[in-house]
Coordinates of N, CA and C in Angstrom, one line a residue:
M1 N -19.7 -1.1 -16.2 CA -20.0 -2.2 -15.3 C -18.6 -2.9 -15.0
T2 N -18.6 -3.5 -13.8 CA -17.4 -4.3 -13.5 C -17.8 -5.6 -13.0
K3 N -16.8 -6.6 -13.0 CA -17.1 -7.9 -12.5 C -16.1 -8.2 -11.4
I4 N -16.5 -9.0 -10.4 CA -15.6 -9.4 -9.3 C -15.5 -10.9 -9.3
Y5 N -14.3 -11.3 -9.2 CA -14.0 -12.8 -9.1 C -13.2 -13.1 -7.9
Q6 N -13.6 -14.2 -7.2 CA -12.9 -14.6 -6.0 C -12.0 -15.8 -6.4
Q7 N -10.7 -15.8 -6.0 CA -9.8 -16.9 -6.3 C -8.7 -16.9 -5.3
M8 N -7.9 -18.0 -5.4 CA -6.7 -18.1 -4.6 C -5.5 -18.1 -5.5
I9 N -4.5 -17.4 -5.1 CA -3.2 -17.5 -5.7 C -2.3 -18.2 -4.7
Q10 N -2.1 -19.5 -4.9 CA -1.5 -20.4 -3.9 C -2.3 -20.2 -2.6
D11 N -1.8 -19.7 -1.5 CA -2.6 -19.6 -0.3 C -3.0 -18.2 0.0
V12 N -3.0 -17.3 -1.0 CA -3.4 -15.9 -0.8 C -4.8 -15.7 -1.4
P13 N -5.8 -15.4 -0.6 CA -7.2 -15.1 -1.1 C -7.2 -13.7 -1.7
I14 N -7.7 -13.6 -2.9 CA -7.8 -12.3 -3.6 C -9.2 -12.1 -4.2
L15 N -9.5 -10.9 -4.4 CA -10.6 -10.5 -5.3 C -10.0 -9.8 -6.5
E16 N -10.4 -10.3 -7.7 CA -10.0 -9.7 -8.9 C -11.2 -8.9 -9.5
V17 N -10.9 -7.6 -9.8 CA -12.0 -6.8 -10.3 C -11.6 -6.2 -11.6
T18 N -12.5 -6.5 -12.6 CA -12.1 -6.1 -14.0 C -13.3 -5.4 -14.6
P19 N -13.1 -4.6 -15.7 CA -14.2 -4.1 -16.5 C -15.0 -5.3 -17.0
D20 N -16.2 -5.1 -17.3 CA -17.1 -6.2 -17.8 C -16.6 -6.8 -19.1
D21 N -16.5 -8.1 -19.1 CA -16.1 -8.8 -20.3 C -14.6 -8.6 -20.7
S22 N -13.8 -8.3 -19.6 CA -12.4 -8.1 -19.9 C -11.5 -9.0 -19.1
F23 N -12.1 -10.1 -18.6 CA -11.3 -11.0 -17.7 C -10.1 -11.6 -18.4
H24 N -10.2 -11.9 -19.7 CA -9.2 -12.6 -20.4 C -8.4 -11.6 -21.3
K25 N -8.6 -10.3 -21.1 CA -7.9 -9.3 -22.0 C -6.7 -8.8 -21.2
Q26 N -5.7 -8.3 -22.0 CA -4.6 -7.6 -21.4 C -5.1 -6.2 -20.9
L27 N -4.7 -5.9 -19.6 CA -5.1 -4.7 -19.0 C -3.9 -4.2 -18.1
P28 N -3.8 -2.9 -17.9 CA -2.9 -2.5 -16.8 C -3.3 -3.1 -15.5
L29 N -2.4 -3.4 -14.6 CA -2.6 -4.1 -13.4 C -2.4 -3.2 -12.2
V30 N -3.3 -3.2 -11.3 CA -3.1 -2.5 -10.0 C -3.3 -3.5 -8.9
I31 N -2.3 -3.6 -8.0 CA -2.5 -4.4 -6.8 C -2.7 -3.4 -5.6
F32 N -3.8 -3.5 -5.0 CA -4.2 -2.6 -4.0 C -4.4 -3.2 -2.6
Y33 N -3.8 -2.7 -1.6 CA -3.7 -3.3 -0.3 C -4.6 -2.6 0.8
H34 N -5.3 -3.4 1.5 CA -6.2 -2.8 2.6 C -5.4 -2.5 3.8
G35 N -6.1 -1.9 4.8 CA -5.4 -1.4 6.0 C -5.5 -2.4 7.1
W36 N -5.0 -2.0 8.3 CA -4.9 -2.9 9.5 C -6.3 -3.2 10.0
R37 N -6.5 -4.5 10.3 CA -7.7 -5.1 10.7 C -8.9 -4.9 9.8
S38 N -8.5 -4.7 8.5 CA -9.5 -4.5 7.5 C -9.5 -5.8 6.6
S39 N -10.0 -5.7 5.4 CA -10.0 -6.9 4.5 C -10.1 -6.4 3.1
K40 N -9.9 -7.3 2.2 CA -10.0 -7.0 0.7 C -11.4 -6.5 0.4
E41 N -12.4 -7.0 1.0 CA -13.8 -6.6 0.7 C -14.1 -5.1 1.0
L42 N -13.3 -4.6 2.0 CA -13.6 -3.2 2.4 C -12.9 -2.2 1.5
V43 N -12.2 -2.7 0.5 CA -11.6 -1.7 -0.5 C -12.2 -2.0 -1.9
L44 N -13.3 -2.6 -1.9 CA -14.0 -2.9 -3.2 C -14.5 -1.6 -3.9
T45 N -14.9 -0.6 -3.1 CA -15.4 0.6 -3.8 C -14.2 1.2 -4.6
Q46 N -13.1 1.3 -4.0 CA -11.9 1.8 -4.7 C -11.6 0.9 -5.9
A47 N -11.7 -0.4 -5.7 CA -11.4 -1.3 -6.9 C -12.3 -1.1 -8.0
R48 N -13.6 -0.9 -7.7 CA -14.6 -0.7 -8.8 C -14.3 0.6 -9.5
K49 N -13.9 1.7 -8.8 CA -13.6 2.9 -9.5 C -12.3 2.8 -10.4
L50 N -11.4 2.0 -10.0 CA -10.2 1.7 -10.8 C -10.6 0.8 -12.0
A51 N -11.4 -0.2 -11.8 CA -11.8 -1.1 -12.9 C -12.6 -0.3 -14.0
Q52 N -13.3 0.7 -13.5 CA -14.1 1.5 -14.5 C -13.1 2.3 -15.4
K53 N -11.9 2.4 -15.0 CA -10.8 3.1 -15.8 C -10.1 2.1 -16.8
N54 N -10.7 0.9 -16.9 CA -10.1 -0.1 -17.8 C -8.8 -0.7 -17.2
I55 N -8.8 -1.0 -15.9 CA -7.7 -1.5 -15.2 C -8.1 -2.8 -14.5
R56 N -7.2 -3.8 -14.5 CA -7.5 -5.0 -13.7 C -6.9 -4.7 -12.3
V57 N -7.8 -5.0 -11.3 CA -7.4 -4.7 -9.9 C -7.4 -5.9 -9.1
I58 N -6.3 -6.1 -8.3 CA -6.2 -7.3 -7.4 C -6.2 -6.8 -6.0
L59 N -7.1 -7.4 -5.2 CA -7.2 -7.1 -3.8 C -6.8 -8.3 -3.0
P60 N -5.6 -8.4 -2.4 CA -5.2 -9.5 -1.6 C -5.7 -9.3 -0.1
D61 N -6.0 -10.4 0.6 CA -6.0 -10.4 2.0 C -4.6 -10.5 2.6
A62 N -4.2 -9.5 3.4 CA -2.9 -9.6 4.0 C -2.9 -10.8 5.0
M63 N -1.8 -11.3 5.4 CA -1.7 -12.3 6.4 C -2.3 -11.7 7.7
N64 N -3.0 -12.6 8.4 CA -3.7 -12.3 9.7 C -5.0 -11.5 9.5
H65 N -5.5 -11.3 8.2 CA -6.6 -10.5 7.9 C -7.6 -11.2 7.0
G66 N -8.9 -10.8 7.0 CA -9.8 -11.3 6.1 C -10.0 -12.8 6.3
Q67 N -9.9 -13.5 5.2 CA -10.0 -15.0 5.2 C -8.9 -15.6 6.0
R68 N -7.8 -14.9 6.2 CA -6.6 -15.4 6.9 C -6.6 -14.8 8.3
L69 N -7.7 -14.4 8.9 CA -7.8 -13.7 10.2 C -7.1 -14.6 11.2
A70 N -6.3 -13.9 12.0 CA -5.6 -14.6 13.1 C -5.6 -13.7 14.4
D71 N -5.4 -14.3 15.5 CA -5.3 -13.5 16.7 C -4.1 -12.5 16.6
I72 N -4.3 -11.4 17.3 CA -3.2 -10.4 17.3 C -2.3 -10.7 18.5
S73 N -1.0 -10.7 18.2 CA 0.0 -10.9 19.3 C -0.1 -9.8 20.3
S74 N 0.1 -10.2 21.6 CA 0.0 -9.3 22.7 C 1.2 -8.3 22.7
I75 N 2.2 -8.6 21.9 CA 3.4 -7.7 21.8 C 3.0 -6.6 20.8
P76 N 2.9 -5.4 21.2 CA 2.4 -4.3 20.4 C 3.2 -4.2 19.1
S77 N 2.4 -4.1 18.0 CA 2.8 -3.9 16.6 C 3.4 -5.1 16.0
F78 N 3.7 -6.2 16.7 CA 4.4 -7.4 16.1 C 3.6 -8.0 15.0
T79 N 2.2 -8.2 15.2 CA 1.4 -8.7 14.1 C 1.3 -7.7 12.9
F80 N 1.3 -6.4 13.3 CA 1.2 -5.4 12.2 C 2.4 -5.5 11.3
W81 N 3.6 -5.6 11.8 CA 4.8 -5.7 11.0 C 4.9 -7.0 10.2
N82 N 4.4 -8.1 10.9 CA 4.3 -9.4 10.3 C 3.4 -9.3 9.0
S83 N 2.3 -8.6 9.1 CA 1.4 -8.5 8.0 C 2.0 -7.7 6.8
I84 N 2.7 -6.7 7.1 CA 3.3 -5.9 6.0 C 4.4 -6.8 5.4
Q85 N 5.2 -7.5 6.2 CA 6.2 -8.3 5.7 C 5.6 -9.4 4.8
G86 N 4.4 -9.9 5.2 CA 3.8 -10.9 4.4 C 3.4 -10.4 3.0
N87 N 2.8 -9.1 3.0 CA 2.5 -8.5 1.7 C 3.7 -8.4 0.9
L88 N 4.8 -8.0 1.5 CA 6.1 -7.8 0.7 C 6.5 -9.2 0.1
T89 N 6.4 -10.2 0.9 CA 6.8 -11.5 0.5 C 6.0 -12.1 -0.6
E90 N 4.7 -11.8 -0.6 CA 3.7 -12.4 -1.6 C 3.5 -11.5 -2.8
Y91 N 4.0 -10.3 -2.8 CA 3.8 -9.4 -4.0 C 4.3 -10.0 -5.3
S92 N 5.5 -10.5 -5.3 CA 6.1 -11.1 -6.5 C 5.3 -12.3 -7.0
M93 N 4.7 -13.1 -6.1 CA 3.9 -14.2 -6.5 C 2.7 -13.7 -7.3
I94 N 2.0 -12.7 -6.7 CA 0.8 -12.2 -7.4 C 1.2 -11.6 -8.7
R95 N 2.2 -10.7 -8.7 CA 2.7 -10.1 -10.0 C 2.9 -11.2 -11.0
D96 N 3.7 -12.2 -10.7 CA 4.1 -13.2 -11.7 C 2.9 -14.0 -12.2
Y97 N 1.9 -14.2 -11.3 CA 0.7 -14.9 -11.7 C 0.1 -14.3 -13.0
Y98 N 0.0 -13.0 -13.0 CA -0.6 -12.3 -14.1 C 0.4 -12.0 -15.2
M99 N 1.6 -11.8 -14.9 CA 2.6 -11.7 -16.0 C 2.7 -13.0 -16.8
D100 N 2.7 -14.1 -16.1 CA 2.9 -15.4 -16.7 C 1.7 -15.8 -17.6
K101 N 0.5 -15.2 -17.3 CA -0.7 -15.4 -18.1 C -0.8 -14.4 -19.2
D102 N 0.2 -13.5 -19.3 CA 0.3 -12.5 -20.4 C -1.0 -11.6 -20.3
L103 N -1.4 -11.2 -19.1 CA -2.5 -10.4 -18.9 C -2.2 -8.9 -18.5
V104 N -0.9 -8.6 -18.4 CA -0.5 -7.2 -18.0 C -0.2 -6.4 -19.3
K105 N -0.9 -5.5 -19.6 CA -0.7 -4.7 -20.8 C 0.5 -3.8 -20.7
D106 N 1.4 -3.9 -21.6 CA 2.6 -3.1 -21.7 C 3.4 -3.0 -20.4
N107 N 3.3 -4.1 -19.6 CA 4.0 -4.2 -18.3 C 3.7 -3.1 -17.4
K108 N 2.5 -2.5 -17.5 CA 2.1 -1.4 -16.6 C 1.5 -2.0 -15.3
I109 N 2.2 -1.7 -14.2 CA 1.9 -2.2 -12.9 C 1.8 -1.1 -11.9
G110 N 0.6 -0.9 -11.3 CA 0.5 0.0 -10.2 C 0.3 -0.7 -8.9
V111 N 0.7 0.0 -7.8 CA 0.6 -0.5 -6.5 C 0.1 0.6 -5.6
G112 N -0.9 0.3 -4.7 CA -1.4 1.3 -3.8 C -2.0 0.7 -2.6
G113 N -2.5 1.6 -1.7 CA -3.1 1.0 -0.5 C -3.5 2.1 0.5
Y114 N -4.3 1.8 1.5 CA -4.6 2.7 2.5 C -3.9 2.2 3.8
S115 N -3.4 3.2 4.6 CA -2.9 3.0 5.9 C -1.8 1.9 5.9
M116 N -2.1 0.7 6.5 CA -1.1 -0.4 6.4 C -0.8 -0.7 5.0
G117 N -1.8 -0.7 4.2 CA -1.6 -1.0 2.7 C -0.7 0.1 2.1
A118 N -0.8 1.3 2.5 CA 0.0 2.4 2.0 C 1.5 2.2 2.4
M119 N 1.7 1.7 3.6 CA 3.0 1.4 4.1 C 3.6 0.3 3.3
T120 N 2.8 -0.7 3.0 CA 3.2 -1.8 2.1 C 3.7 -1.3 0.8
T121 N 2.9 -0.3 0.2 CA 3.3 0.3 -1.0 C 4.7 0.9 -0.9
G122 N 5.0 1.6 0.1 CA 6.3 2.3 0.3 C 7.4 1.2 0.3
V123 N 7.2 0.1 1.0 CA 8.3 -0.9 1.1 C 8.5 -1.5 -0.2
L124 N 7.4 -1.7 -1.0 CA 7.6 -2.4 -2.3 C 8.3 -1.4 -3.3
L125 N 8.1 -0.2 -3.2 CA 8.8 0.8 -4.1 C 10.3 0.7 -3.9
T126 N 10.8 0.4 -2.7 CA 12.3 0.3 -2.5 C 13.0 -0.8 -3.2
N127 N 12.2 -1.9 -3.6 CA 12.9 -3.0 -4.1 C 12.3 -3.6 -5.4
H128 N 11.3 -2.9 -6.0 CA 10.6 -3.4 -7.2 C 10.6 -2.3 -8.2
P129 N 11.6 -2.2 -9.0 CA 11.7 -1.1 -10.0 C 10.7 -1.3 -11.1
E130 N 10.0 -2.5 -11.2 CA 9.1 -2.7 -12.3 C 7.7 -2.0 -12.0
I131 N 7.5 -1.6 -10.8 CA 6.3 -0.8 -10.5 C 6.3 0.5 -11.2
T132 N 5.2 0.7 -12.0 CA 5.1 1.9 -12.8 C 4.7 3.1 -12.1
A133 N 3.7 3.0 -11.2 CA 3.2 4.1 -10.5 C 2.6 3.6 -9.1
A134 N 2.5 4.5 -8.1 CA 2.1 4.1 -6.8 C 1.4 5.2 -6.1
T135 N 0.5 4.8 -5.1 CA -0.2 5.8 -4.2 C 0.0 5.3 -2.8
I136 N 0.3 6.3 -1.9 CA 0.5 6.1 -0.5 C -0.6 6.9 0.2
I137 N -1.7 6.3 0.6 CA -2.8 7.0 1.1 C -2.9 6.8 2.6
M138 N -2.7 7.9 3.4 CA -2.7 8.0 4.8 C -1.8 6.9 5.5
G139 N -0.6 6.7 4.9 CA 0.4 5.8 5.4 C 1.7 6.5 5.5
T140 N 2.5 6.2 6.5 CA 3.8 6.9 6.6 C 4.9 6.2 5.7
P141 N 5.8 6.9 5.1 CA 6.9 6.3 4.4 C 8.1 6.1 5.3
N142 N 7.9 6.6 6.6 CA 9.0 6.5 7.5 C 8.7 5.4 8.6
L143 N 9.0 4.2 8.1 CA 8.6 3.0 9.0 C 9.4 2.9 10.3
A144 N 10.7 3.2 10.2 CA 11.5 3.1 11.4 C 11.1 4.0 12.5
I145 N 10.8 5.3 12.1 CA 10.3 6.2 13.1 C 8.9 5.9 13.7
Y146 N 8.1 5.4 12.8 CA 6.7 5.0 13.2 C 6.9 3.8 14.2
A147 N 7.7 2.8 13.9 CA 7.9 1.7 14.8 C 8.5 2.2 16.1
K148 N 9.3 3.1 16.1 CA 9.9 3.6 17.4 C 8.8 4.3 18.2
L149 N 7.9 5.1 17.6 CA 6.8 5.7 18.3 C 5.9 4.7 18.9
V150 N 5.6 3.6 18.2 CA 4.8 2.6 18.8 C 5.4 2.0 20.0
R151 N 6.7 1.7 19.9 CA 7.4 1.1 21.1 C 7.4 2.1 22.3
I152 N 7.6 3.3 22.0 CA 7.6 4.3 23.1 C 6.2 4.4 23.8
D153 N 5.2 4.5 22.9 CA 3.8 4.5 23.4 C 3.5 3.3 24.3
A154 N 3.9 2.1 23.8 CA 3.6 0.9 24.5 C 4.3 0.9 25.9
K155 N 5.5 1.4 26.0 CA 6.2 1.4 27.3 C 5.6 2.4 28.2
H156 N 5.1 3.5 27.7 CA 4.4 4.5 28.5 C 3.1 3.9 29.1
R157 N 2.5 3.0 28.3 CA 1.2 2.4 28.8 C 1.5 1.1 29.6
G158 N 2.8 0.8 29.9 CA 3.1 -0.3 30.7 C 3.0 -1.7 30.1
L159 N 3.0 -1.7 28.7 CA 2.8 -2.9 28.0 C 4.2 -3.6 27.8
Y160 N 4.2 -4.9 27.8 CA 5.5 -5.6 27.6 C 6.0 -5.5 26.2
I161 N 7.2 -5.1 26.1 CA 7.9 -4.9 24.8 C 9.3 -5.7 24.9
P162 N 9.6 -6.6 24.1 CA 10.9 -7.3 24.2 C 12.0 -6.2 24.0
D163 N 13.1 -6.4 24.7 CA 14.2 -5.4 24.6 C 14.8 -5.4 23.1
D164 N 14.7 -6.5 22.5 CA 15.3 -6.6 21.1 C 14.2 -6.6 20.0
L165 N 13.1 -5.9 20.3 CA 12.0 -5.9 19.2 C 12.6 -5.1 18.0
D166 N 13.4 -4.1 18.2 CA 14.0 -3.4 17.1 C 14.8 -4.3 16.2
Q167 N 15.5 -5.2 16.8 CA 16.3 -6.2 16.0 C 15.4 -7.2 15.4
L168 N 14.3 -7.6 16.1 CA 13.4 -8.6 15.6 C 12.7 -8.1 14.3
T169 N 12.5 -6.8 14.2 CA 11.9 -6.2 13.0 C 12.9 -5.4 12.2
S170 N 14.1 -5.8 12.3 CA 15.2 -5.1 11.6 C 15.1 -5.1 10.1
W171 N 14.3 -6.0 9.5 CA 14.1 -6.0 8.1 C 13.5 -4.6 7.6
I172 N 12.9 -3.9 8.5 CA 12.2 -2.6 8.1 C 13.3 -1.7 7.5
N173 N 14.5 -1.7 8.1 CA 15.5 -0.7 7.6 C 15.8 -0.9 6.1
A174 N 15.8 -2.1 5.7 CA 16.2 -2.4 4.3 C 15.1 -2.0 3.3
Y175 N 13.8 -1.8 3.8 CA 12.7 -1.5 3.0 C 12.0 -0.2 3.3
D176 N 12.7 0.6 4.1 CA 12.1 1.9 4.6 C 12.3 3.0 3.5
L177 N 11.3 3.5 2.9 CA 11.4 4.4 1.9 C 12.0 5.7 2.3
N178 N 11.9 6.1 3.6 CA 12.5 7.3 4.2 C 14.0 7.1 4.1
Q179 N 14.5 5.9 4.3 CA 16.0 5.7 4.3 C 16.5 5.4 2.9
H180 N 15.6 5.1 1.9 CA 16.0 4.8 0.6 C 15.2 5.6 -0.4
P181 N 15.1 6.9 -0.3 CA 14.1 7.7 -1.2 C 14.5 7.7 -2.6
E182 N 15.8 7.5 -2.9 CA 16.3 7.5 -4.3 C 15.7 6.4 -5.1
T183 N 15.1 5.3 -4.4 CA 14.5 4.2 -5.1 C 13.2 4.6 -5.8
I184 N 12.7 5.8 -5.5 CA 11.5 6.3 -6.2 C 11.8 6.4 -7.7
A185 N 13.0 6.8 -8.0 CA 13.6 6.7 -9.4 C 12.6 7.3 -10.4
H186 N 12.2 8.5 -10.2 CA 11.4 9.3 -11.2 C 10.0 8.7 -11.5
R187 N 9.6 7.8 -10.7 CA 8.2 7.2 -10.9 C 7.1 8.0 -10.3
P188 N 5.9 8.0 -10.9 CA 4.8 8.8 -10.4 C 4.4 8.2 -9.0
L189 N 4.3 9.0 -8.0 CA 4.0 8.6 -6.7 C 3.1 9.7 -6.1
L190 N 1.9 9.3 -5.6 CA 0.9 10.2 -5.0 C 0.8 9.9 -3.6
F191 N 1.0 10.9 -2.7 CA 0.7 10.9 -1.3 C -0.6 11.6 -1.0
W192 N -1.4 11.1 -0.1 CA -2.5 11.8 0.5 C -2.5 11.5 2.0
H193 N -2.6 12.6 2.8 CA -2.7 12.4 4.3 C -3.5 13.5 4.9
G194 N -4.3 13.2 5.9 CA -5.1 14.1 6.6 C -4.4 14.8 7.7
T195 N -4.6 16.0 7.9 CA -3.9 16.8 9.0 C -4.3 16.3 10.4
D196 N -5.6 15.8 10.5 CA -6.1 15.3 11.8 C -6.1 13.8 11.9
D197 N -5.2 13.2 11.2 CA -5.1 11.7 11.3 C -4.6 11.3 12.7
Y198 N -5.4 10.6 13.5 CA -5.0 10.2 14.9 C -4.3 8.9 15.0
R199 N -4.1 8.2 13.8 CA -3.4 6.9 13.9 C -2.0 7.0 13.3
I200 N -1.9 7.6 12.2 CA -0.5 7.7 11.6 C -0.3 9.2 11.4
P201 N 0.8 9.7 12.0 CA 1.0 11.2 12.0 C 1.2 11.8 10.6
Y202 N 0.4 12.8 10.4 CA 0.5 13.6 9.1 C 1.9 14.1 8.8
R203 N 2.6 14.5 9.9 CA 3.9 15.1 9.7 C 4.9 14.2 9.1
Q204 N 4.8 12.9 9.4 CA 5.7 11.9 8.9 C 5.7 11.9 7.4
S205 N 4.5 11.9 6.8 CA 4.4 11.9 5.3 C 4.8 13.3 4.8
K206 N 4.3 14.3 5.4 CA 4.6 15.7 4.8 C 6.0 16.1 4.9
D207 N 6.7 15.7 6.1 CA 8.1 16.0 6.2 C 8.9 15.3 5.2
F208 N 8.6 14.0 4.9 CA 9.3 13.3 3.9 C 9.2 13.9 2.6
F209 N 7.9 14.3 2.2 CA 7.7 15.0 0.9 C 8.5 16.3 0.8
D210 N 8.5 17.1 1.9 CA 9.2 18.4 1.9 C 10.7 18.2 1.7
R211 N 11.2 17.1 2.3 CA 12.6 16.8 2.2 C 13.1 16.4 0.8
I212 N 12.2 15.6 0.1 CA 12.7 15.0 -1.1 C 12.1 15.6 -2.4
H213 N 11.1 16.5 -2.3 CA 10.4 16.9 -3.5 C 11.2 17.7 -4.5
T214 N 12.4 18.3 -4.1 CA 13.2 19.0 -5.0 C 14.3 18.2 -5.6
E215 N 14.4 16.9 -5.2 CA 15.4 16.0 -5.7 C 15.0 15.5 -7.1
S216 N 15.9 15.3 -7.9 CA 15.6 14.9 -9.3 C 14.8 13.6 -9.4
Y217 N 15.1 12.6 -8.5 CA 14.4 11.3 -8.5 C 12.9 11.5 -8.1
A218 N 12.6 12.6 -7.5 CA 11.2 12.8 -7.0 C 10.4 13.8 -7.9
D219 N 10.8 13.9 -9.2 CA 10.2 14.9 -10.1 C 8.8 14.5 -10.4
Q220 N 8.3 13.3 -10.0 CA 6.9 13.0 -10.3 C 6.1 12.6 -9.0
V221 N 6.6 13.1 -7.9 CA 6.0 12.9 -6.6 C 5.1 14.0 -6.3
A222 N 3.8 13.7 -5.9 CA 2.9 14.8 -5.5 C 2.3 14.5 -4.2
F223 N 1.9 15.5 -3.5 CA 1.3 15.4 -2.1 C 0.1 16.2 -2.0
I224 N -1.0 15.5 -1.6 CA -2.3 16.2 -1.4 C -2.6 16.2 0.1
T225 N -2.8 17.3 0.7 CA -3.1 17.4 2.1 C -4.7 17.4 2.3
G226 N -5.1 16.6 3.2 CA -6.6 16.6 3.5 C -6.7 17.5 4.8
Y227 N -7.1 18.7 4.6 CA -7.2 19.7 5.7 C -8.3 19.3 6.6
K228 N -7.9 19.1 7.9 CA -8.9 18.7 9.0 C -9.4 17.3 8.7
A229 N -8.8 16.5 7.8 CA -9.3 15.2 7.5 C -8.6 14.2 8.5
G230 N -9.4 13.2 8.9 CA -8.8 12.1 9.8 C -8.4 10.9 9.0
H231 N -8.4 9.8 9.7 CA -8.0 8.5 9.1 C -9.1 7.8 8.4
L232 N -9.5 8.5 7.3 CA -10.7 8.0 6.6 C -10.6 8.4 5.1
V233 N -11.1 7.4 4.3 CA -11.0 7.7 2.8 C -12.5 8.0 2.4
E234 N -12.7 9.1 1.7 CA -14.0 9.4 1.2 C -14.0 9.2 -0.4
P235 N -15.2 9.2 -0.9 CA -15.4 8.9 -2.4 C -14.6 9.8 -3.3
R236 N -14.5 11.1 -2.9 CA -13.8 12.0 -3.8 C -12.3 11.7 -3.8
L237 N -11.7 11.2 -2.7 CA -10.3 10.8 -2.7 C -10.2 9.5 -3.6
M238 N -11.1 8.6 -3.5 CA -11.1 7.4 -4.3 C -11.0 7.7 -5.8
D239 N -11.8 8.8 -6.1 CA -11.8 9.2 -7.5 C -10.4 9.8 -7.9
K240 N -9.8 10.5 -7.0 CA -8.4 11.0 -7.3 C -7.4 9.9 -7.6
V241 N -7.5 8.8 -6.7 CA -6.7 7.7 -6.9 C -6.9 7.0 -8.2
A242 N -8.2 6.8 -8.6 CA -8.5 6.2 -9.8 C -8.0 7.0 -11.0
N243 N -8.2 8.3 -10.9 CA -7.7 9.2 -12.0 C -6.2 9.2 -12.2
F244 N -5.5 9.1 -11.0 CA -4.1 9.0 -11.0 C -3.6 7.8 -11.8
F245 N -4.1 6.6 -11.4 CA -3.7 5.4 -12.1 C -4.1 5.4 -13.5
E246 N -5.3 5.9 -13.8 CA -5.7 5.9 -15.2 C -4.7 6.7 -16.1
Y247 N -4.3 7.8 -15.6 CA -3.4 8.7 -16.3 C -2.0 8.1 -16.5
Y248 N -1.4 7.4 -15.5 CA -0.1 6.9 -15.6 C 0.0 5.5 -16.1
L249 N -1.1 4.8 -16.1 CA -1.0 3.4 -16.6 C -1.7 3.2 -18.0
E250 N -2.2 4.3 -18.6 CA -2.9 4.2 -19.9 C -1.9 3.8 -21.0

């Protein structure tokens, strides 16, 4: 059995999911991020599967999502990048909240997410060596290339794009896992991506893995291909994610 608690960490709405009767106990911590135009409630099934592995799971609502829902900017992808940057900005506040309460067992911290949440995971890995293990599920580690593709597509569709949008989102380069793969630093990292993903190209994740998997810093990186799978997470994949974190955070 698991328990779900609603609370605020400053202005960030979260769901905290724990094993039954373990709210005040030290547990490994996993912060798990939802996807674009989704919400924390829509990743509860994954959170329950993780909590059943004796893990405390934190599900934040990203900026512009869930309880923080806001209109999307008419400038393509601007709200999307703003949401990821918000996750990046607020991660340390969430981490410290549980560290300060002495609720993180053996400093074991996992981070994961789906789609936009998976891209959040990649940017966090580049600058947070305290993360023990991570999962990037149907999200690209190559943010700069993905951003370029979005801009090209928008221009082809005749949508307005500021000439300096690349500069306005230039923070991406400092947190792009594709540009800083050495920051993986021997940590366990699991990728999953479907070959028929129509939203985020499969090749961006697979090409990254193929390029780095023989490097010493990537000795614990694994890649699972979802053959003919689209942009969708099924229960069997949720079980793989839960088993991964159980193994590396125990």
